Amino acid sequence: MAAFWLLQLLNTLQYAALLFLISAGLSVSFGLMGFANLAHGALYMLGAYLGISVAAKAGFWVALIASPLIVGLTGAALHLGLLRRIAGKGPMPQVLVSFGLVFIAVELVRIVWGDVPLTLAAPEALSGTVRILGVPYPAYRVFVILTGAAVAILLWLIVHRTGIGAALRAAVENPDMARAIGIDTGRLFLGVFTLGAALAGLGGVVAVPIVSASTSMAMTALIPALIVTVIGGMGSVTGAMLGAVIVAVIEVFGAALWPDASAVLIYLALAAALIWRPQGLLASGAKS
Amino acid sequence: MFRLTPMRSGVFALTVAALAIWAGLGGFFAREMVAEIAILAILALSLDLAAGFGGMVSLAHGAIMGVAAYGYVLACQAGLPPWPAAVVGIAAAALTGGLIGAVSARTQGIFFIMATLAFGQMIWTATFRSDALGGDNGMGGIPRPPLPLADSGDPLVFATYALLLLVAAFLLAAALLRSPFGRAMEAVRDNPARAAAIGLPPARIRATGFMLSSAVAGIAGVLAAQHIQFVSPELMVWTASGEALVVLILGGIGTLTGPVIGAAIFVVLKHWAAGWTDHWHLVIGALLIAVVLAGGRGIYGLIDRGRDA
């Protein structure tokens, strides 16, 4: 019985790690510029498909680096070419344009990679199992947990211990004042957006050996990421971590203990969060 | 403030007349298209009520429409005749919209959009996974309603019936917007704080507005179930809500007439693009971005001077 709980706990951590990778960029770019990028899930999907293609040519480890880089650059190009024009024009144009991008991204993926879901085998070095407190667990999933944890720690250090992080926090707190004291919020936003896209791409390539890549990823990843952001609060890396863990606990334990209701449990959590604390648990900034 | 200007009612009447003539002169395919346009137009009209006049951009309207379709099917299977079953479907949509609105109306702007997207996905997931609702396979064998002096199984009769429902939905929406409640809803959209100060409860008005909009979406849902005589979770998937939004923006938000024109253009464009490519969503996505970059007023919005939002 203890093994069951340990297994669920590990699955929760693994799922939370993936959710965090997707949500961190969404949350911070939203907190910073109030920009709701509904195409964020599409970037995750792109990361997964690129990962499969690169891994087929150059192996998993190259894909792990290359895929986030390409997705990050794609994000930067989208921001410079399109999204920057509509940032600050209110939620409606942002939602519509990013929704239009989802339509386009899904069709492009269908054209390039086809309609059949694709899979990617875990790399040789991680194909076995490890024993954690006597319970066998796939090594690849441990790697996912560690990747998520490493990114979380790194991001936390950047945000809370560096000058750029201080500028970022100031800009989330009060963009006008930040600009007034000389922080280039436009460039900061481009950087955050690129990093967020790269993290979504990393999430995509890391996820493929566990969940196969399909075009439905654009939405199936976006919704939990939005819920993480709403529950955790906008613009906060810590909030994204907390939100990811909460959503992962609900999803994993819900599926294990109450499978009939598992499909709607996180939406109930979302409703509860919106009623109880519409601004999120750890919201930073004045936008609520 | 909404006004049913001669321009708005005139262009609407002309559009419906053109569709009626097309259905009358065209063959089977034209009649099916007209029915499809009418259904999409009613859905876009309901979305205009929520988004254009209530300031509540909803990504749940596809799912709400689906609830009405499933409600109609289940009521028919329970032995109800088609007309009472249609009322059940519309009531189910209104109830669902009321619940989503009650929770989401506490939030504004992008939070509202995200909440409706999530709840829409919830309804889709729950339907998709439910064996009782046929899951992925959907449910068939749906009856069309008996009409006086005509056979609703005939495509021309059904297209006419759908157009009549579109006219009814348009008049209903216009009447709602010209009522004190409609004015209050626009007041809450324009300035919630000031509306609250003069005694209008913003959250309750938004939730009620969303519920009424959902009821109109329910008309589209019941009509869709009667048209294709088959329901599946496809009706509720996020692209359905996204398409309704595209139609609204393309035609012209906040005009009531715009959504109808948008629906006509969208369906024709969709069938034309689907004729030479499987990837017509690419066209839709590009079109959506182009319309927003062009200022977001939509095709009818560009010529409509009655708009003062």
Coordinates of C-alpha atoms in Angstrom, one line a residue:
Chain A
M1 CA 0.0 0.0 0.0
A2 CA 2.8 2.4 0.8
A3 CA 4.3 1.6 -2.6
F4 CA 1.0 2.8 -4.2
W5 CA 1.2 6.1 -2.4
L6 CA 4.9 6.6 -3.2
L7 CA 4.2 5.8 -6.9
Q8 CA 1.3 8.4 -7.0
L9 CA 3.6 10.9 -5.3
L10 CA 6.3 10.4 -7.9
N11 CA 3.8 10.6 -10.7
T12 CA 2.5 13.8 -9.2
L13 CA 6.1 15.3 -9.1
Q14 CA 6.7 14.2 -12.7
Y15 CA 3.5 15.8 -13.9
A16 CA 4.1 18.9 -11.8
A17 CA 7.5 19.3 -13.4
L18 CA 6.0 19.2 -16.9
L19 CA 3.2 21.6 -15.9
F20 CA 5.7 24.0 -14.4
L21 CA 7.7 24.1 -17.6
I22 CA 4.6 25.0 -19.6
S23 CA 3.2 27.4 -17.0
A24 CA 6.2 29.4 -16.0
G25 CA 6.5 31.4 -19.3
L26 CA 2.8 31.8 -19.6
S27 CA 2.5 33.2 -16.0
V28 CA 5.4 35.5 -16.1
S29 CA 4.7 37.0 -19.5
F30 CA 1.1 37.5 -18.4
G31 CA 2.2 39.1 -15.1
L32 CA 4.7 41.3 -16.9
M33 CA 2.7 42.7 -19.8
G34 CA -0.8 41.4 -19.1
F35 CA -0.4 39.4 -22.4
A36 CA -2.5 36.3 -22.5
N37 CA -0.8 34.1 -25.0
L38 CA -3.3 31.3 -25.9
A39 CA -0.8 30.0 -28.4
H40 CA 1.5 28.9 -25.6
G41 CA 0.2 25.4 -25.8
A42 CA 1.0 25.5 -29.5
L43 CA 4.6 26.3 -28.7
Y44 CA 4.6 23.2 -26.4
M45 CA 3.2 21.1 -29.2
L46 CA 5.9 22.5 -31.6
G47 CA 8.6 21.6 -29.1
A48 CA 7.3 18.0 -29.0
Y49 CA 7.2 17.6 -32.8
L50 CA 10.6 19.3 -33.4
G51 CA 12.0 17.1 -30.6
I52 CA 10.9 14.0 -32.5
S53 CA 12.4 15.2 -35.8
V54 CA 15.7 16.3 -34.3
A55 CA 16.0 13.2 -32.2
A56 CA 15.5 11.0 -35.3
K57 CA 18.5 12.7 -36.9
A58 CA 20.8 13.5 -34.1
G59 CA 19.6 11.7 -31.0
F60 CA 17.6 12.7 -27.9
W61 CA 20.2 14.8 -26.2
V62 CA 20.7 17.1 -29.1
A63 CA 16.9 17.4 -29.5
L64 CA 16.7 18.3 -25.8
I65 CA 18.8 21.4 -26.5
A66 CA 17.9 22.2 -30.1
S67 CA 14.1 22.0 -29.8
P68 CA 13.8 24.6 -27.0
L69 CA 16.2 26.9 -28.9
I70 CA 14.1 26.7 -32.1
V71 CA 10.9 27.2 -30.2
G72 CA 12.4 30.1 -28.3
L73 CA 13.4 31.7 -31.5
T74 CA 10.0 31.1 -33.0
G75 CA 8.5 32.8 -30.0
A76 CA 10.8 35.8 -30.3
A77 CA 10.0 36.1 -34.0
L78 CA 6.3 35.9 -33.3
H79 CA 6.6 38.5 -30.7
L80 CA 8.6 40.9 -32.8
G81 CA 6.6 40.4 -35.9
L82 CA 3.1 40.2 -34.6
L83 CA 2.4 40.1 -30.9
R84 CA 4.2 43.3 -30.0
R85 CA 1.8 45.2 -32.2
I86 CA -1.2 44.1 -30.2
A87 CA 0.3 44.0 -26.7
G88 CA -1.4 46.6 -24.6
K89 CA -4.5 46.8 -26.8
G90 CA -6.6 45.0 -24.3
P91 CA -7.4 41.3 -23.9
M92 CA -9.7 40.9 -26.9
P93 CA -7.1 41.4 -29.8
Q94 CA -4.5 39.4 -27.9
V95 CA -6.9 36.4 -27.5
L96 CA -8.0 36.6 -31.0
V97 CA -4.6 36.8 -32.6
S98 CA -3.1 34.1 -30.4
F99 CA -6.2 31.9 -31.1
G100 CA -5.6 32.5 -34.8
L101 CA -2.0 31.4 -34.2
V102 CA -3.3 28.2 -32.6
F103 CA -5.4 27.4 -35.7
I104 CA -2.4 28.1 -38.0
A105 CA 0.1 26.1 -35.8
V106 CA -2.2 23.1 -35.6
E107 CA -2.6 23.0 -39.4
L108 CA 1.1 23.5 -40.1
V109 CA 1.9 20.6 -37.8
R110 CA -0.7 18.5 -39.6
I111 CA 0.9 19.4 -43.0
V112 CA 4.5 18.7 -41.8
W113 CA 4.1 15.8 -39.5
G114 CA 0.7 14.4 -40.5
D115 CA -2.4 13.4 -38.4
V116 CA -1.0 10.2 -36.8
P117 CA 0.2 10.7 -33.2
L118 CA 4.0 10.2 -33.0
T119 CA 6.1 8.8 -30.2
L120 CA 9.7 9.1 -29.2
A121 CA 11.6 6.4 -27.2
A122 CA 13.4 7.5 -24.0
P123 CA 17.2 7.7 -24.5
E124 CA 19.2 4.5 -23.9
A125 CA 20.7 5.8 -20.7
L126 CA 17.3 6.5 -19.2
S127 CA 15.4 3.5 -20.5
G128 CA 15.7 1.4 -17.4
T129 CA 14.1 1.7 -14.0
V130 CA 15.5 3.0 -10.7
R131 CA 14.4 1.9 -7.2
I132 CA 13.2 4.6 -5.0
L133 CA 12.6 3.5 -1.4
G134 CA 12.3 0.0 -2.8
V135 CA 9.7 0.9 -5.5
P136 CA 10.8 0.5 -9.1
Y137 CA 10.2 3.7 -11.1
P138 CA 11.1 4.5 -14.7
A139 CA 14.4 6.4 -14.9
Y140 CA 13.1 8.7 -17.6
R141 CA 10.4 10.0 -15.3
V142 CA 13.0 10.7 -12.6
F143 CA 14.9 12.6 -15.2
V144 CA 11.7 14.7 -15.9
I145 CA 11.3 15.4 -12.2
L146 CA 14.9 16.5 -11.9
T147 CA 14.7 18.7 -15.1
G148 CA 11.6 20.5 -13.7
A149 CA 13.3 21.0 -10.3
A150 CA 16.5 22.3 -11.9
V151 CA 14.6 24.8 -14.1
A152 CA 12.5 25.9 -11.1
I153 CA 15.6 26.5 -8.9
L154 CA 17.4 28.3 -11.7
L155 CA 14.4 30.5 -12.5
W156 CA 13.9 31.3 -8.8
L157 CA 17.6 32.2 -8.5
I158 CA 17.4 34.5 -11.6
V159 CA 14.2 36.2 -10.4
H160 CA 15.2 36.7 -6.8
R161 CA 19.0 36.9 -6.9
T162 CA 20.0 38.8 -10.0
G163 CA 19.7 42.4 -11.3
I164 CA 17.6 41.2 -14.2
G165 CA 15.3 39.5 -11.8
A166 CA 14.9 42.6 -9.7
A167 CA 14.1 44.6 -12.8
L168 CA 11.6 41.9 -13.8
R169 CA 9.9 42.0 -10.4
A170 CA 9.7 45.7 -10.5
A171 CA 8.2 45.7 -14.0
V172 CA 5.6 43.1 -12.9
E173 CA 4.8 45.2 -9.8
N174 CA 4.4 48.5 -11.6
P175 CA 5.3 48.7 -15.3
D176 CA 4.9 52.5 -15.5
M177 CA 7.2 53.2 -12.6
A178 CA 9.7 50.6 -13.9
R179 CA 9.9 52.5 -17.2
A180 CA 10.2 55.8 -15.4
I181 CA 13.3 54.6 -13.5
G182 CA 14.9 53.4 -16.7
I183 CA 14.0 49.8 -17.0
D184 CA 13.5 48.8 -20.7
T185 CA 10.3 46.9 -20.2
G186 CA 9.9 46.2 -23.9
R187 CA 13.3 44.4 -24.1
L188 CA 12.6 42.7 -20.8
F189 CA 9.3 41.4 -22.2
L190 CA 10.9 40.1 -25.3
G191 CA 13.5 38.2 -23.2
V192 CA 10.8 36.8 -20.9
F193 CA 8.6 35.8 -23.9
T194 CA 11.5 34.1 -25.6
L195 CA 12.5 32.3 -22.5
G196 CA 8.9 31.3 -21.8
A197 CA 8.6 29.9 -25.3
A198 CA 11.8 28.0 -24.9
L199 CA 10.6 26.5 -21.7
A200 CA 7.4 25.4 -23.3
G201 CA 9.5 23.9 -26.1
L202 CA 11.6 22.1 -23.5
G203 CA 8.4 20.9 -21.8
G204 CA 7.2 19.5 -25.2
V205 CA 10.4 17.6 -26.0
V206 CA 10.7 16.2 -22.4
A207 CA 7.0 15.1 -22.5
V208 CA 7.1 13.2 -25.8
P209 CA 8.6 9.9 -24.4
I210 CA 5.7 9.9 -21.8
V211 CA 2.8 11.2 -23.9
S212 CA 2.8 10.8 -27.6
A213 CA 2.8 14.0 -29.8
S214 CA -0.5 15.0 -31.4
T215 CA -2.1 18.2 -32.5
S216 CA -4.5 18.1 -29.6
M217 CA -1.5 18.9 -27.4
A218 CA -2.0 22.6 -28.2
M219 CA -5.2 22.6 -26.2
T220 CA -4.6 19.8 -23.7
A221 CA -1.5 21.5 -22.5
L222 CA -2.9 25.1 -22.6
I223 CA -5.9 24.4 -20.3
P224 CA -4.0 23.0 -17.3
A225 CA -1.3 25.7 -17.8
L226 CA -4.0 28.4 -17.6
I227 CA -5.4 26.7 -14.5
V228 CA -2.0 26.6 -12.9
T229 CA -1.6 30.3 -13.7
V230 CA -5.0 31.2 -12.3
I231 CA -4.5 29.1 -9.2
G232 CA -0.9 30.1 -8.6
G233 CA -1.3 33.8 -9.5
M234 CA 0.0 35.7 -12.4
G235 CA 3.6 36.8 -12.8
S236 CA 5.1 34.7 -10.1
V237 CA 7.5 31.9 -10.6
T238 CA 6.8 30.6 -7.1
G239 CA 3.1 30.8 -7.9
A240 CA 3.6 28.7 -11.0
M241 CA 5.5 26.1 -8.9
L242 CA 2.7 26.0 -6.3
G243 CA 0.0 25.9 -8.9
A244 CA 1.7 23.1 -10.8
V245 CA 2.0 21.0 -7.7
I246 CA -1.7 21.7 -6.7
V247 CA -3.0 20.8 -10.2
A248 CA -0.7 17.7 -10.4
V249 CA -1.9 16.5 -7.0
I250 CA -5.6 16.9 -8.0
E251 CA -5.1 15.2 -11.4
V252 CA -2.9 12.3 -10.4
F253 CA -4.6 11.5 -7.1
G254 CA -8.0 12.2 -8.6
A255 CA -7.3 9.7 -11.4
A256 CA -6.1 7.1 -8.9
L257 CA -8.8 7.5 -6.3
W258 CA -11.9 8.7 -8.1
P259 CA -11.5 8.0 -11.8
D260 CA -15.1 8.7 -12.7
A261 CA -14.8 12.3 -11.6
S262 CA -11.1 12.9 -12.5
A263 CA -12.0 14.6 -15.8
V264 CA -13.8 17.5 -14.1
L265 CA -11.9 17.7 -10.8
I266 CA -9.3 20.3 -11.9
Y267 CA -12.1 22.5 -13.4
L268 CA -13.8 22.4 -10.0
A269 CA -10.5 23.5 -8.5
L270 CA -10.4 26.3 -11.0
A271 CA -13.9 27.3 -10.1
A272 CA -13.1 27.2 -6.4
A273 CA -9.9 29.3 -7.0
L274 CA -11.9 31.9 -9.0
I275 CA -14.5 32.2 -6.3
W276 CA -12.1 32.2 -3.3
R277 CA -9.2 34.2 -4.6
P278 CA -9.8 35.5 -8.2
Q279 CA -6.3 37.1 -8.1
G280 CA -4.6 33.7 -7.5
L281 CA -2.8 32.4 -4.4
L282 CA 0.5 34.1 -4.9
A283 CA -0.3 36.9 -7.3
S284 CA 2.3 39.6 -7.7
G285 CA 1.6 43.0 -9.2
A286 CA -1.5 45.2 -9.0
K287 CA -3.4 43.5 -11.8
S288 CA -6.1 41.4 -10.3
Chain B
M1 CA -26.0 52.1 -26.6
F2 CA -27.6 49.6 -29.0
R3 CA -30.0 51.0 -31.6
L4 CA -31.7 48.9 -34.2
T5 CA -30.9 51.4 -36.9
P6 CA -32.6 51.1 -40.4
M7 CA -29.2 50.2 -41.7
R8 CA -28.9 47.2 -39.3
S9 CA -32.4 45.9 -39.8
G10 CA -32.2 46.6 -43.5
V11 CA -28.9 44.8 -44.1
F12 CA -30.1 41.9 -41.9
A13 CA -33.4 41.6 -43.9
L14 CA -31.5 41.7 -47.2
T15 CA -29.1 39.0 -46.0
V16 CA -31.9 36.7 -44.9
A17 CA -33.8 37.4 -48.1
A18 CA -30.7 36.6 -50.2
L19 CA -30.2 33.4 -48.2
A20 CA -33.9 32.5 -48.7
I21 CA -33.7 33.1 -52.5
W22 CA -30.5 31.0 -52.7
A23 CA -32.2 28.2 -50.8
G24 CA -35.2 28.4 -53.1
L25 CA -33.4 28.5 -56.4
G26 CA -30.4 26.4 -55.4
G27 CA -30.3 22.6 -55.1
F28 CA -29.9 20.3 -52.1
F29 CA -26.4 21.6 -51.4
A30 CA -27.4 25.2 -51.3
R31 CA -30.2 24.4 -48.9
E32 CA -28.0 22.5 -46.5
M33 CA -25.5 25.5 -46.6
V34 CA -28.3 27.9 -45.8
A35 CA -29.4 25.9 -42.8
E36 CA -25.7 25.7 -41.7
I37 CA -25.4 29.5 -42.0
A38 CA -28.5 30.1 -40.0
I39 CA -27.3 27.9 -37.2
L40 CA -23.9 29.5 -37.1
A41 CA -25.5 32.9 -37.3
I42 CA -27.7 32.3 -34.3
L43 CA -24.6 31.1 -32.3
A44 CA -22.6 34.2 -33.4
L45 CA -25.6 36.4 -32.5
S46 CA -25.7 34.9 -29.0
L47 CA -21.9 35.4 -28.7
D48 CA -22.4 39.1 -29.8
L49 CA -24.9 39.5 -26.9
A50 CA -22.3 38.3 -24.4
A51 CA -19.1 39.6 -26.0
G52 CA -20.2 42.6 -28.0
F53 CA -22.7 44.1 -25.6
G54 CA -21.8 42.5 -22.3
G55 CA -18.0 42.7 -22.7
M56 CA -17.7 39.0 -21.9
V57 CA -15.7 37.2 -24.5
S58 CA -16.7 33.6 -24.2
L59 CA -14.8 30.6 -25.4
A60 CA -17.5 28.3 -23.9
H61 CA -20.3 29.0 -26.4
G62 CA -19.5 26.0 -28.6
A63 CA -19.8 23.8 -25.5
I64 CA -23.0 25.5 -24.4
M65 CA -24.5 25.0 -27.8
G66 CA -23.5 21.3 -27.5
V67 CA -25.3 21.1 -24.2
A68 CA -28.5 22.2 -25.8
A69 CA -28.0 19.6 -28.6
Y70 CA -27.4 16.8 -26.2
G71 CA -30.3 18.0 -24.0
Y72 CA -32.6 17.9 -27.0
V73 CA -31.4 14.3 -27.8
L74 CA -31.8 13.0 -24.3
A75 CA -35.2 14.6 -23.9
C76 CA -36.3 13.0 -27.2
Q77 CA -35.0 9.6 -26.0
A78 CA -36.8 10.0 -22.8
G79 CA -40.0 10.1 -24.9
L80 CA -40.7 13.8 -25.1
P81 CA -42.1 15.1 -28.4
P82 CA -39.6 17.4 -30.4
W83 CA -41.0 20.7 -29.4
P84 CA -41.0 20.2 -25.6
A85 CA -37.6 18.5 -26.1
A86 CA -36.3 21.7 -27.8
V87 CA -37.4 23.7 -24.7
V88 CA -35.5 21.2 -22.5
G89 CA -32.4 21.7 -24.7
I90 CA -32.5 25.4 -24.5
A91 CA -33.2 25.4 -20.8
A92 CA -30.2 23.1 -20.3
A93 CA -28.0 25.6 -22.2
A94 CA -29.3 28.5 -20.2
L95 CA -28.7 26.6 -16.9
T96 CA -25.2 25.7 -18.0
G97 CA -24.5 29.2 -19.1
G98 CA -25.9 30.6 -15.9
L99 CA -23.6 28.4 -13.8
I100 CA -20.5 29.3 -15.9
G101 CA -21.5 32.9 -15.8
A102 CA -22.1 32.9 -12.1
V103 CA -18.5 31.7 -11.4
S104 CA -16.8 33.5 -14.3
A105 CA -18.6 36.9 -14.0
R106 CA -16.6 37.5 -10.8
T107 CA -13.6 37.9 -13.1
Q108 CA -13.0 40.4 -15.9
G109 CA -11.2 40.6 -19.2
I110 CA -8.7 37.9 -19.8
F111 CA -9.5 36.0 -16.6
F112 CA -13.1 35.7 -17.9
I113 CA -11.9 34.4 -21.2
M114 CA -9.6 31.8 -19.6
A115 CA -12.4 30.7 -17.2
T116 CA -14.9 30.2 -20.0
L117 CA -12.2 28.3 -22.1
A118 CA -11.6 26.0 -19.2
F119 CA -15.3 25.4 -18.4
G120 CA -15.9 24.8 -22.1
Q121 CA -13.2 22.2 -22.2
M122 CA -14.6 20.6 -19.0
I123 CA -18.0 20.1 -20.7
W124 CA -16.2 18.6 -23.8
T125 CA -14.1 16.3 -21.7
A126 CA -17.0 15.1 -19.6
T127 CA -19.1 14.4 -22.7
F128 CA -16.2 12.8 -24.5
R129 CA -15.6 10.4 -21.6
S130 CA -19.3 9.6 -20.8
D131 CA -20.5 6.3 -22.0
A132 CA -24.1 7.3 -21.3
L133 CA -23.7 10.1 -23.9
G134 CA -22.1 7.8 -26.5
G135 CA -18.7 9.2 -25.8
D136 CA -16.6 9.8 -28.9
N137 CA -19.2 8.1 -31.1
G138 CA -22.0 10.6 -30.3
M139 CA -25.7 9.8 -30.7
G140 CA -27.8 9.5 -33.7
G141 CA -31.5 9.0 -34.7
I142 CA -32.5 12.5 -33.8
P143 CA -36.0 13.6 -34.9
R144 CA -36.8 16.8 -36.7
P145 CA -39.8 18.8 -35.3
P146 CA -43.2 18.4 -37.0
L147 CA -44.1 21.6 -38.8
P148 CA -47.6 22.7 -39.8
L149 CA -48.4 22.1 -43.5
A150 CA -44.8 21.2 -44.3
D151 CA -42.4 18.3 -44.0
S152 CA -39.3 19.2 -42.0
G153 CA -37.4 16.4 -43.6
D154 CA -37.4 18.4 -46.9
P155 CA -34.2 20.4 -47.2
L156 CA -36.0 23.5 -48.5
V157 CA -38.5 23.4 -45.7
F158 CA -35.8 22.9 -43.1
A159 CA -33.7 25.8 -44.5
T160 CA -36.8 28.1 -44.3
Y161 CA -37.5 26.9 -40.8
A162 CA -33.8 27.7 -39.8
L163 CA -34.0 31.1 -41.4
L164 CA -37.3 31.9 -39.5
L165 CA -35.6 30.9 -36.3
L166 CA -32.7 33.2 -37.2
V167 CA -35.1 36.1 -37.6
A168 CA -36.7 35.2 -34.3
A169 CA -33.3 35.1 -32.5
F170 CA -32.4 38.4 -34.1
L171 CA -35.6 40.1 -33.0
L172 CA -35.2 38.5 -29.5
A173 CA -31.7 39.7 -29.1
A174 CA -32.6 43.2 -30.3
A175 CA -35.6 43.3 -27.9
L176 CA -33.3 42.2 -25.1
L177 CA -30.8 44.9 -25.9
R178 CA -33.4 47.6 -26.0
S179 CA -34.9 46.5 -22.7
P180 CA -33.8 48.1 -19.4
F181 CA -31.8 45.0 -18.7
G182 CA -29.9 45.3 -22.0
R183 CA -29.1 48.9 -21.2
A184 CA -27.9 47.9 -17.7
M185 CA -25.7 45.2 -19.3
E186 CA -24.0 47.8 -21.6
A187 CA -23.6 50.1 -18.6
V188 CA -21.8 47.4 -16.7
R189 CA -19.6 46.7 -19.7
D190 CA -18.7 50.4 -20.1
N191 CA -18.0 51.2 -16.5
P192 CA -18.7 48.6 -13.8
A193 CA -17.8 50.9 -11.0
R194 CA -20.2 53.7 -12.1
A195 CA -22.9 51.1 -12.8
A196 CA -22.4 49.7 -9.3
A197 CA -22.6 53.3 -7.9
I198 CA -26.1 53.9 -9.4
G199 CA -27.3 50.6 -8.0
L200 CA -26.7 48.0 -10.7
P201 CA -25.1 44.9 -9.3
P202 CA -22.4 44.2 -12.0
A203 CA -21.7 40.5 -11.2
R204 CA -25.4 39.6 -11.2
I205 CA -26.1 41.5 -14.4
R206 CA -23.1 39.9 -16.2
A207 CA -24.1 36.4 -15.0
T208 CA -27.7 37.0 -16.1
G209 CA -26.6 38.4 -19.5
F210 CA -24.4 35.4 -20.0
M211 CA -27.3 33.1 -19.1
L212 CA -29.6 34.8 -21.7
S213 CA -26.9 34.7 -24.3
S214 CA -26.5 31.0 -23.5
A215 CA -30.2 30.4 -24.0
V216 CA -29.9 31.9 -27.5
A217 CA -26.9 29.7 -28.2
G218 CA -29.2 26.9 -27.1
I219 CA -31.5 27.6 -30.0
A220 CA -28.6 27.1 -32.3
G221 CA -27.7 23.9 -30.5
V222 CA -31.2 22.4 -30.8
L223 CA -31.3 23.5 -34.5
A224 CA -27.9 21.9 -35.1
A225 CA -29.0 18.6 -33.6
Q226 CA -32.2 18.7 -35.8
H227 CA -30.2 19.6 -38.9
I228 CA -27.5 16.9 -38.9
Q229 CA -29.7 14.5 -36.8
F230 CA -26.6 13.4 -35.0
V231 CA -24.6 14.9 -32.1
S232 CA -21.0 14.2 -31.1
P233 CA -18.5 15.9 -28.8
E234 CA -17.2 17.6 -32.0
L235 CA -19.9 20.2 -31.5
M236 CA -18.2 21.2 -28.2
V237 CA -14.6 21.1 -29.0
W238 CA -12.6 24.4 -28.6
T239 CA -12.4 25.0 -32.3
A240 CA -16.3 25.3 -32.3
S241 CA -16.1 28.2 -29.8
G242 CA -13.1 29.7 -31.7
E243 CA -15.0 29.6 -35.0
A244 CA -18.0 31.4 -33.5
L245 CA -15.6 34.1 -32.3
V246 CA -14.0 34.3 -35.7
V247 CA -17.4 34.7 -37.3
L248 CA -18.3 37.4 -34.8
I249 CA -15.1 39.4 -35.4
L250 CA -15.2 38.8 -39.1
G251 CA -18.7 40.1 -39.4
G252 CA -18.5 42.9 -36.9
I253 CA -18.8 42.7 -33.2
G254 CA -21.5 44.7 -31.3
T255 CA -23.7 45.2 -34.3
L256 CA -26.1 42.1 -34.3
T257 CA -26.2 42.2 -38.1
G258 CA -22.5 41.6 -38.4
P259 CA -22.5 38.1 -37.0
V260 CA -25.1 37.1 -39.5
I261 CA -23.0 38.4 -42.4
G262 CA -19.9 36.8 -40.8
A263 CA -21.7 33.4 -40.6
A264 CA -22.7 33.6 -44.3
I265 CA -19.1 34.5 -45.4
F266 CA -17.5 31.9 -43.1
V267 CA -19.6 29.0 -44.2
V268 CA -19.2 29.8 -47.9
L269 CA -15.5 30.4 -47.4
K270 CA -15.2 27.1 -45.4
H271 CA -16.8 25.0 -48.1
W272 CA -14.8 26.7 -50.8
A273 CA -11.5 26.3 -49.0
A274 CA -12.4 22.7 -48.0
G275 CA -12.9 22.0 -51.7
W276 CA -9.2 22.4 -52.5
T277 CA -7.5 21.9 -49.1
D278 CA -7.9 19.8 -46.0
H279 CA -6.2 22.6 -44.1
W280 CA -8.8 25.3 -44.3
H281 CA -8.3 26.2 -40.6
L282 CA -5.1 27.8 -41.9
V283 CA -7.2 30.2 -43.9
I284 CA -9.4 30.8 -40.9
G285 CA -6.5 31.5 -38.6
A286 CA -4.8 33.9 -41.0
L287 CA -8.1 35.7 -41.7
L288 CA -8.7 36.1 -38.0
I289 CA -5.3 37.7 -37.5
A290 CA -5.8 39.9 -40.5
V291 CA -9.2 41.2 -39.3
V292 CA -7.8 42.0 -35.9
L293 CA -4.7 43.8 -37.3
A294 CA -7.1 45.8 -39.6
G295 CA -8.7 47.3 -36.6
G296 CA -11.1 44.5 -35.5
R297 CA -14.3 46.2 -36.6
G298 CA -15.2 43.5 -39.1
I299 CA -16.9 43.6 -42.5
Y300 CA -20.2 45.0 -41.4
G301 CA -18.6 47.1 -38.7
L302 CA -16.7 49.1 -41.4
I303 CA -19.9 50.3 -43.0
D304 CA -22.1 50.6 -39.9
R305 CA -22.4 54.1 -38.6
G306 CA -24.9 53.2 -35.9
R307 CA -22.2 51.8 -33.7
D308 CA -21.2 53.9 -30.8
A309 CA -19.5 51.5 -28.4

